[in-house]
C-alpha positions as a Markdown table, in Angstrom:
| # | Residue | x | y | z |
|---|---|---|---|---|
| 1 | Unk | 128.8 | -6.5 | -3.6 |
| 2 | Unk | 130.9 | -3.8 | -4.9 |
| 3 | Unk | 130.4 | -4.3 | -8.4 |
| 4 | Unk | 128.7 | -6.7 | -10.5 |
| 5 | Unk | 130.9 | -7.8 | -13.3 |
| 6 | Unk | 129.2 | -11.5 | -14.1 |
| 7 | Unk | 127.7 | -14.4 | -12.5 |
| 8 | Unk | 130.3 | -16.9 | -12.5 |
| 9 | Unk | 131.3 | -16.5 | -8.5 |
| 10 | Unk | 128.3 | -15.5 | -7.4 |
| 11 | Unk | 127.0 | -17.9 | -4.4 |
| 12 | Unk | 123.3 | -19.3 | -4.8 |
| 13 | Unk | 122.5 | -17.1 | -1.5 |
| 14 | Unk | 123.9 | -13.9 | -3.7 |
| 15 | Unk | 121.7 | -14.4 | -6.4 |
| 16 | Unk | 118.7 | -15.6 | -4.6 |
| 17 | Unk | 118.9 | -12.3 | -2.5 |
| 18 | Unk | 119.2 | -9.5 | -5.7 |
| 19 | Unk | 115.8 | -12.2 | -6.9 |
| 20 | Unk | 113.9 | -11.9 | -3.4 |
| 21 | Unk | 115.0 | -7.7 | -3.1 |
| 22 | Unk | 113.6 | -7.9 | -7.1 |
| 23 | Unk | 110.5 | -9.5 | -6.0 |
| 24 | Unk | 110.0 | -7.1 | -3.2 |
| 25 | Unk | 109.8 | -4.3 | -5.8 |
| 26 | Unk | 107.4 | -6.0 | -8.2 |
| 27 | Unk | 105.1 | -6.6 | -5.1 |
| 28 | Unk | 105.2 | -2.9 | -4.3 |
| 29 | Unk | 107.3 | -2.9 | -1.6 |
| 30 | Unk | 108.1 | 0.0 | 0.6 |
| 31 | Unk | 108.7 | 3.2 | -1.5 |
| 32 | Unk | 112.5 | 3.4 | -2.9 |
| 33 | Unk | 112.5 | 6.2 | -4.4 |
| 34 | Unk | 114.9 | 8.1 | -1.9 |
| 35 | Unk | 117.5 | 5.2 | -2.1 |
| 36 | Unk | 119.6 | 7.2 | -4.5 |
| 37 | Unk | 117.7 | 10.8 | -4.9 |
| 38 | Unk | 120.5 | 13.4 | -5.5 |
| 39 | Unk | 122.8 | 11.0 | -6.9 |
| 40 | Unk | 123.6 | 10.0 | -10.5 |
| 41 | Unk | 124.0 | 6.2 | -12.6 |
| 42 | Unk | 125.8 | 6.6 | -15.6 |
| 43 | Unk | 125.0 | 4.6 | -18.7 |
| 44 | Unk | 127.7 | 3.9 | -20.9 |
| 45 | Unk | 127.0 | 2.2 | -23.9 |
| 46 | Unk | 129.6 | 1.5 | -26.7 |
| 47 | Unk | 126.9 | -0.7 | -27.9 |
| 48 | Unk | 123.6 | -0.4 | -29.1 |
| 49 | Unk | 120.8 | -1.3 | -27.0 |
| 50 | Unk | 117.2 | -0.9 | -26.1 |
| 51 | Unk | 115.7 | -3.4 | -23.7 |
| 52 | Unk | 119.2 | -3.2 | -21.2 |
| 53 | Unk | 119.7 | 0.7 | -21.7 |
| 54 | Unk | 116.3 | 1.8 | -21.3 |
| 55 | Unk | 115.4 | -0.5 | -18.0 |
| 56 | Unk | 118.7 | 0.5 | -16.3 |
| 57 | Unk | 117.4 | 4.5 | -16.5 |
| 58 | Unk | 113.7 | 3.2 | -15.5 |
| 59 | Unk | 115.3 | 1.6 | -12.4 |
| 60 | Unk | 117.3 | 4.3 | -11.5 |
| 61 | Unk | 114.8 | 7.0 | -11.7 |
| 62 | Unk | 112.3 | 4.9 | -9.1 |
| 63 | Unk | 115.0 | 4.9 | -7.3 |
| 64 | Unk | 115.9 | 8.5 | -7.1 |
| 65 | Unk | 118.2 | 8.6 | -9.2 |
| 66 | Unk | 119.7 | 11.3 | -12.5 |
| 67 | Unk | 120.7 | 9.4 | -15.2 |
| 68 | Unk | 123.2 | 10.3 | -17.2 |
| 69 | Unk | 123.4 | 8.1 | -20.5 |
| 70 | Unk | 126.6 | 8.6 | -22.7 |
| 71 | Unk | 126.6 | 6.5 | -26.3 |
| 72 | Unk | 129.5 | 5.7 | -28.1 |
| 73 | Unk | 128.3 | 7.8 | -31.3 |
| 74 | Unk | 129.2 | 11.1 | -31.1 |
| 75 | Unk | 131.6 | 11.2 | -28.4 |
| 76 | Unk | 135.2 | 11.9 | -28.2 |
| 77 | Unk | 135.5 | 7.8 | -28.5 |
| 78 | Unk | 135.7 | 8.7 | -32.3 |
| 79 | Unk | 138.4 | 11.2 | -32.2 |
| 80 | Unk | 140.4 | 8.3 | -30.8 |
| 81 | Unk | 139.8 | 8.6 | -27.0 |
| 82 | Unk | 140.9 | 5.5 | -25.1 |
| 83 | Unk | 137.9 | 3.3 | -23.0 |
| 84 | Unk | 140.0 | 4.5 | -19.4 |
| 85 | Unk | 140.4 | 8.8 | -20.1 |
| 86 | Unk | 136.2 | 8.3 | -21.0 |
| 87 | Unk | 135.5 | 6.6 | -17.9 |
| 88 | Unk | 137.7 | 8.5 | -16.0 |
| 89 | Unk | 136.1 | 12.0 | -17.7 |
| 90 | Unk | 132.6 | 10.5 | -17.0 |
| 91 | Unk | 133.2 | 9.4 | -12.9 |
| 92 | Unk | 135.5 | 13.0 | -12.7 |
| 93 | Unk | 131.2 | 14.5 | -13.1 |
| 94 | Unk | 130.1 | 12.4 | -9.7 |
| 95 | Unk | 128.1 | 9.0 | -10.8 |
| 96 | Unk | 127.7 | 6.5 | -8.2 |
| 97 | Unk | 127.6 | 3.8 | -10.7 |
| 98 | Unk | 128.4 | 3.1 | -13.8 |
| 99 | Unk | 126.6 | 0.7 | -16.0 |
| 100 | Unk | 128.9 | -0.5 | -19.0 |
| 101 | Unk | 128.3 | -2.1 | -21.7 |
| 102 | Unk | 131.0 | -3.0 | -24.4 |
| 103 | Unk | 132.0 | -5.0 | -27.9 |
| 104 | Unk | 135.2 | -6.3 | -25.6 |
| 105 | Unk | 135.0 | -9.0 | -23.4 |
| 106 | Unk | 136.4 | -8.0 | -20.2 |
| 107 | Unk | 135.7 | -3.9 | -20.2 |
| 108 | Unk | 134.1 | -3.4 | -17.3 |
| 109 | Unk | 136.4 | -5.5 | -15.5 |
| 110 | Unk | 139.5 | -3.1 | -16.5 |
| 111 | Unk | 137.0 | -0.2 | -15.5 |
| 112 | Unk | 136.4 | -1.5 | -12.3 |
| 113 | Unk | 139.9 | -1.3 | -11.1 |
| 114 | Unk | 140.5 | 2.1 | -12.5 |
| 115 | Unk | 137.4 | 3.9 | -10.6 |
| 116 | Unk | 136.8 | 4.5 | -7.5 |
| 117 | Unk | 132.5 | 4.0 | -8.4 |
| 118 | Unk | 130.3 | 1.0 | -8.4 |
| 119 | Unk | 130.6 | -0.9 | -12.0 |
| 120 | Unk | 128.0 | -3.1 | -13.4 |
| 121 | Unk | 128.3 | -4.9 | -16.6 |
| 122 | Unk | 125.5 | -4.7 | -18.9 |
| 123 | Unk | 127.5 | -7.0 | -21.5 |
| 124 | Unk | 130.4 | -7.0 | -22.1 |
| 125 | Unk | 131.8 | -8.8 | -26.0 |
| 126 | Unk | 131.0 | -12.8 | -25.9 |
| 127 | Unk | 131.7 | -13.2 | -22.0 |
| 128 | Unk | 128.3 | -11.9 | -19.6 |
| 129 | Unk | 125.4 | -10.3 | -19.1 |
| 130 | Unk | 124.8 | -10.9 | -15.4 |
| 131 | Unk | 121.9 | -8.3 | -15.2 |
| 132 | Unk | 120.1 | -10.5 | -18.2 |
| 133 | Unk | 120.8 | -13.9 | -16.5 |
| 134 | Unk | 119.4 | -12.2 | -13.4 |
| 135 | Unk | 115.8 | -11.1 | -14.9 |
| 136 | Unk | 115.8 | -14.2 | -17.1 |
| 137 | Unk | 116.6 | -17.1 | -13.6 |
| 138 | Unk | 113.6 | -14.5 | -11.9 |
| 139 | Unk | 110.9 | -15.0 | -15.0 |
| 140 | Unk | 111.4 | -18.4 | -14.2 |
| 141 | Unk | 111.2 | -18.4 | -10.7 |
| 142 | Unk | 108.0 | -16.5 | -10.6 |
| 143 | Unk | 106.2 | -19.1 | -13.2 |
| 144 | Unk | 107.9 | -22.4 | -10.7 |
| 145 | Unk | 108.7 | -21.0 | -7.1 |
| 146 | Unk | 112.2 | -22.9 | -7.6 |
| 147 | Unk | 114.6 | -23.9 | -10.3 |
| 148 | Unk | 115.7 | -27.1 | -8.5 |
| 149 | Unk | 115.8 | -30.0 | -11.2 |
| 150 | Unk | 114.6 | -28.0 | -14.0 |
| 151 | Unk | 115.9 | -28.5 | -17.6 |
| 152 | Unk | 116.6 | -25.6 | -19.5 |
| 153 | Unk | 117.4 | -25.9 | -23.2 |
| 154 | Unk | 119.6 | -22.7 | -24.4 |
| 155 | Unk | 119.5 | -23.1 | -28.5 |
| 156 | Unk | 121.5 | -21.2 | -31.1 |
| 157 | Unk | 124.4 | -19.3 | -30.9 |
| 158 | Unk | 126.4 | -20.1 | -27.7 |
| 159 | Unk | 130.1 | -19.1 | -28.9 |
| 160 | Unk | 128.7 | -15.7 | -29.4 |
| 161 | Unk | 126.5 | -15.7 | -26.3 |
| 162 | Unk | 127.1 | -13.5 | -22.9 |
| 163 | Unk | 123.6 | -14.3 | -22.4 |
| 164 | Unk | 124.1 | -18.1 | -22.9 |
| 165 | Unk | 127.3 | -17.9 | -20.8 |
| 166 | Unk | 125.2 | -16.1 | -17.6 |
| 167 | Unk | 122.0 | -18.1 | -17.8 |
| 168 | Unk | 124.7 | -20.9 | -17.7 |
| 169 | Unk | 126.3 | -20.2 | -14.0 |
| 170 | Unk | 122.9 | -18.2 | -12.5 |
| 171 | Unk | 120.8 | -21.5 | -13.5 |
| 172 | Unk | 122.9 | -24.2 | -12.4 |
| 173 | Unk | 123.8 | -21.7 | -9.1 |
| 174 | Unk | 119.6 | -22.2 | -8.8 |
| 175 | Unk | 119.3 | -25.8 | -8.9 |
| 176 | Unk | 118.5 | -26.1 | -12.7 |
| 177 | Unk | 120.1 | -28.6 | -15.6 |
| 178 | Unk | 121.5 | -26.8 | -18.8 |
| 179 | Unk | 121.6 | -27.6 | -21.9 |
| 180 | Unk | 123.3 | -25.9 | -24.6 |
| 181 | Unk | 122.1 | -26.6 | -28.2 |
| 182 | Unk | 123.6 | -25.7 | -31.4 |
| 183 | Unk | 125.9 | -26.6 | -35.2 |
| 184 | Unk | 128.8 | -28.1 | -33.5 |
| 185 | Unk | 130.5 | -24.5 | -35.0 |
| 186 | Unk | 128.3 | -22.4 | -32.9 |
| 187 | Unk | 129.2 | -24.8 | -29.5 |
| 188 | Unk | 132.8 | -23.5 | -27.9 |
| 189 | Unk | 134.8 | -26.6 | -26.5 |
| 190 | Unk | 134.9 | -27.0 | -22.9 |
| 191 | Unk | 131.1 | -26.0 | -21.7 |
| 192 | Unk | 130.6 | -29.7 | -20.3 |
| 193 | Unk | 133.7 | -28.7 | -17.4 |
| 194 | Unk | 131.1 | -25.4 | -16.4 |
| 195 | Unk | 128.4 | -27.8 | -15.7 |
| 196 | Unk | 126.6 | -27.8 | -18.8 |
| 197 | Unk | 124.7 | -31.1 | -21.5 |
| 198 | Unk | 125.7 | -29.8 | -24.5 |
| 199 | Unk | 123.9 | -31.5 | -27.6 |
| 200 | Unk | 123.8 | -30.8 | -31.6 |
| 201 | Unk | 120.7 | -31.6 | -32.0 |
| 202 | Unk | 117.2 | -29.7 | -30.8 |
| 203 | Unk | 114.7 | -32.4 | -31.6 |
| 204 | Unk | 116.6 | -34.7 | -29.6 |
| 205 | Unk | 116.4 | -32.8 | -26.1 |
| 206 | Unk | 113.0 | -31.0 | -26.5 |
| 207 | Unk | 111.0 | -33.6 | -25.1 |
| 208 | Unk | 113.0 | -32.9 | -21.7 |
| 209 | Unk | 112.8 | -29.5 | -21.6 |
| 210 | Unk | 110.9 | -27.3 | -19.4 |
| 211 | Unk | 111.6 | -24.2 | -20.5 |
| 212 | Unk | 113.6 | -23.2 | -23.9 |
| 213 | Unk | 115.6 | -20.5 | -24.2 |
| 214 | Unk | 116.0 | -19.4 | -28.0 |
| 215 | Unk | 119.5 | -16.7 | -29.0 |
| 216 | Unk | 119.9 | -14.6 | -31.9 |
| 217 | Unk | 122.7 | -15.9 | -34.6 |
| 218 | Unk | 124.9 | -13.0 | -33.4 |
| 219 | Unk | 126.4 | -12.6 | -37.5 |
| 220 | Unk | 128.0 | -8.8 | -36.5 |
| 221 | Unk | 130.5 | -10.6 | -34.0 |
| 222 | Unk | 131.3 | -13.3 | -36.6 |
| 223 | Unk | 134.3 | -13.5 | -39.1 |
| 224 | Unk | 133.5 | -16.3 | -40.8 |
| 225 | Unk | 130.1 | -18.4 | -42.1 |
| 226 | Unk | 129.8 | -21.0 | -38.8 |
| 227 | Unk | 126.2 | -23.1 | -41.4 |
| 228 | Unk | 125.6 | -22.8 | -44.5 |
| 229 | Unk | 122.8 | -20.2 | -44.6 |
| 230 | Unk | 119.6 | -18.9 | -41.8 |
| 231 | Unk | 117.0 | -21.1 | -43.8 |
| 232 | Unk | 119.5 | -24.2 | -43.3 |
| 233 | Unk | 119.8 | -22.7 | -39.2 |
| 234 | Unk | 115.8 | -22.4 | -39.2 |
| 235 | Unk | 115.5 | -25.8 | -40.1 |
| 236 | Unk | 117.7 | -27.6 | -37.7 |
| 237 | Unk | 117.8 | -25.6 | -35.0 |
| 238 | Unk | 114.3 | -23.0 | -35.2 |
| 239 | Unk | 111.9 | -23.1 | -32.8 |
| 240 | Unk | 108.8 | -23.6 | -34.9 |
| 241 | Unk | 105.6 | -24.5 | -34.2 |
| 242 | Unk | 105.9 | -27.9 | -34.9 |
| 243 | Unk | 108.9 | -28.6 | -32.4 |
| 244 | Unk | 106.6 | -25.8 | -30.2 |
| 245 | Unk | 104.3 | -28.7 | -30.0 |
| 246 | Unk | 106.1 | -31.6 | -29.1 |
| 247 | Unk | 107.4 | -29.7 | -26.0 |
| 248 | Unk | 106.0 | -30.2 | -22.2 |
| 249 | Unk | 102.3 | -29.0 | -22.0 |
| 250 | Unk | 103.7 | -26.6 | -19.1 |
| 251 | Unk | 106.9 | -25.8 | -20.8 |
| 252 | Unk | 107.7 | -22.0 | -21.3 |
| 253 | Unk | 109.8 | -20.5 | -24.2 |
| 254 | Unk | 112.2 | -17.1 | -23.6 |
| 255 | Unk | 114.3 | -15.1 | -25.7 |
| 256 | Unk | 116.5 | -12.3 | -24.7 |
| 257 | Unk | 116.0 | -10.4 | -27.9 |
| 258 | Unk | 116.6 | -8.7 | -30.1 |
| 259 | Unk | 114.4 | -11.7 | -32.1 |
| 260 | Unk | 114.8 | -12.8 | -35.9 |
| 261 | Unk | 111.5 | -14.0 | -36.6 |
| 262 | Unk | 111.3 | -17.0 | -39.0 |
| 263 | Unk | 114.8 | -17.8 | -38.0 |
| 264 | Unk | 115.7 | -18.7 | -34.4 |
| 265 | Unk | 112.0 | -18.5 | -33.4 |
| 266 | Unk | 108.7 | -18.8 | -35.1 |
| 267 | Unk | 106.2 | -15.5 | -35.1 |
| 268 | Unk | 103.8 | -18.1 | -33.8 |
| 269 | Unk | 105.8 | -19.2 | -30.8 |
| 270 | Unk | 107.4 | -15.9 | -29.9 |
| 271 | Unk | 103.9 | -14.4 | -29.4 |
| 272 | Unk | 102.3 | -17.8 | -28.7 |
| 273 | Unk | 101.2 | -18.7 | -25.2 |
| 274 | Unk | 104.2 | -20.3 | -24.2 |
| 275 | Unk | 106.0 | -17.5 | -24.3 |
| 276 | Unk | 106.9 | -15.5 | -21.5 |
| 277 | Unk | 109.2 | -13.0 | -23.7 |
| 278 | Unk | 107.7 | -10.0 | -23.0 |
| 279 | Unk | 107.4 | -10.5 | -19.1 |
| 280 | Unk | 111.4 | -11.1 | -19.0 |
| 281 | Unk | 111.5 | -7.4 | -20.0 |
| 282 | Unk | 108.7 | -5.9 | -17.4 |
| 283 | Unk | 110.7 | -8.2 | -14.8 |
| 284 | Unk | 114.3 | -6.4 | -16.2 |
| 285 | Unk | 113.3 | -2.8 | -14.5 |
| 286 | Unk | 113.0 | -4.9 | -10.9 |
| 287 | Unk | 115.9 | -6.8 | -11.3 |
| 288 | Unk | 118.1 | -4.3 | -12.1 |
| 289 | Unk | 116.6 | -1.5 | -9.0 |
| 290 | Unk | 117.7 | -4.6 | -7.0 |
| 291 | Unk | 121.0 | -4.4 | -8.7 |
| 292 | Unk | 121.8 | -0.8 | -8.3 |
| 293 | Unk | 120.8 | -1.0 | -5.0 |
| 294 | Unk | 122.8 | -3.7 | -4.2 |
| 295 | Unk | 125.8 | -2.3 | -5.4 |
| 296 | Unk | 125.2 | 1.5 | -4.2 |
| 297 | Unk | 124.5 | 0.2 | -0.8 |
């Protein structure tokens, strides 16, 4: 694995390997630390970020690793510099890697066949976020042991989502059913032909869920108003603690953050114990070593 641009592709066997070399380094495995010492991963991100940014440079400092992260804001980016002469001028300085993420879909895909480095996409516009799919499909794994005939109910803002998008080919790769929930605005046509339920109503499929999956109303990639306001989204499509309780005794809730509380999830459920939020991003530094491994091999 050269690069890793997305899930879609990936053969169960691939993903279940970056999960078990993941695992390995949440167990303590042997010491890693020399698997990149003297080389550099470059973070560049045209996007804000905090959870994907700052577990990229963990992971690459246990593995040896300088990091060298580059934002958008204050670089040359703003005196009109093209996406290509800045990753070029960044790889001419000797990364091994660079980690991209990017407000156009299909960015690090036009990177990768312009530098002669490894390329992972950390998200790129409404397409993927394979790194995110990866820590989410290992959160779950950890709680289950396998994925096989799991329902997992994705709610909220799938035409906006890469997350929804990943989750969608990493889990159904694993063995798990997906369901993607949303106003029929928010629900792009043609999800059913990639393997996924799709359903426009989140009372209806709770009671088969074992594990939800609740996005953020992405409103800074949209152009026009897809419901008529976040109280009228809370209502319909919220994960409160009232629907909280009508779920699976055993059924887990996630969210890949950032969260709007009292919109898309309740304070309550986000930091109820159901949730297993905050151990998706102590699994994220794991997952992506394994990555960066994988792909500096």
């Amino acid at each position: 694995m050269r690069h890793l641009l997305g899930i879609e592709g990936l053969r169960r066997a691939d993903i279940e390997a970056l999960l078990d070399r993941a695992e390995a380094h949440l167990q303590g495995g042997p010491d890693a630390s020399h698997v990149l010492r003297g080389r550099v991963v470059a973070n560049l991100f045209f996007e804000d970020s905090t959870r994907t940014r700052t577990s990229f440079e963990m992971a690459a400092h246990a593995l040896g690793a300088r990091v060298l992260n580059w934002t958008a804001a204050g670089s040359s980016v703003s005196k009109g510099e093209t996406l290509l002469d800045t990753v070029r001028n960044i790889e001419a300085t000797g990364p091994v890697v660079l980690v991209i993420r990017h407000r156009s879909s299909g960015a690090p895909h036009l990177v990768a066949k312009h530098v002669r480095c490894a390329v992972v996409n950390a998200g790129d516009g409404t397409h993927e976020h394979p790194s995110q799919a990866l820590l989410d499909a290992f959160t779950l794994r950890r709680r289950w042991g396998r994925l096989d005939g799991r329902t997992v109910v994705i709610v909220g803002d799938i035409l906006h989502s890469r997350v929804a998008r990943s989750n969608l080919h990493c889990l159904t790769a694993l063995g798990a059913r997906v369901v993607l929930c949303g106003p029929p605005t928010l629900l792009p046509p043609g999800l059913e032909s990639l393997g996924a339920e799709v359903s426009t109503s989140l009372d209806a499929v709770l009671p088969r869920a074992d594990a939800v999956m609740c996005l953020r109303v992405q409103t800074e990639r949209q152009t026009e108003n897809f419901f008529p306001s976040a109280r009228e989204f809370s209502r319909l499509f919220g994960l409160n603690a009232a629907r909280a309780e009508r779920l699976k005794p055993e059924a887990l809730v996630l969210h890949p953050g950032p969260m709007n509380r009292g919109v898309e999830i309740a304070p309550a459920v986000a930091d109820g114990p159901r949730s297993v939020i905050l151990e998706q991003v102590a699994h994220g530094v794991a997952v992506r070593r394994a990555i960066l491994e994988e792909v500096c091999r």
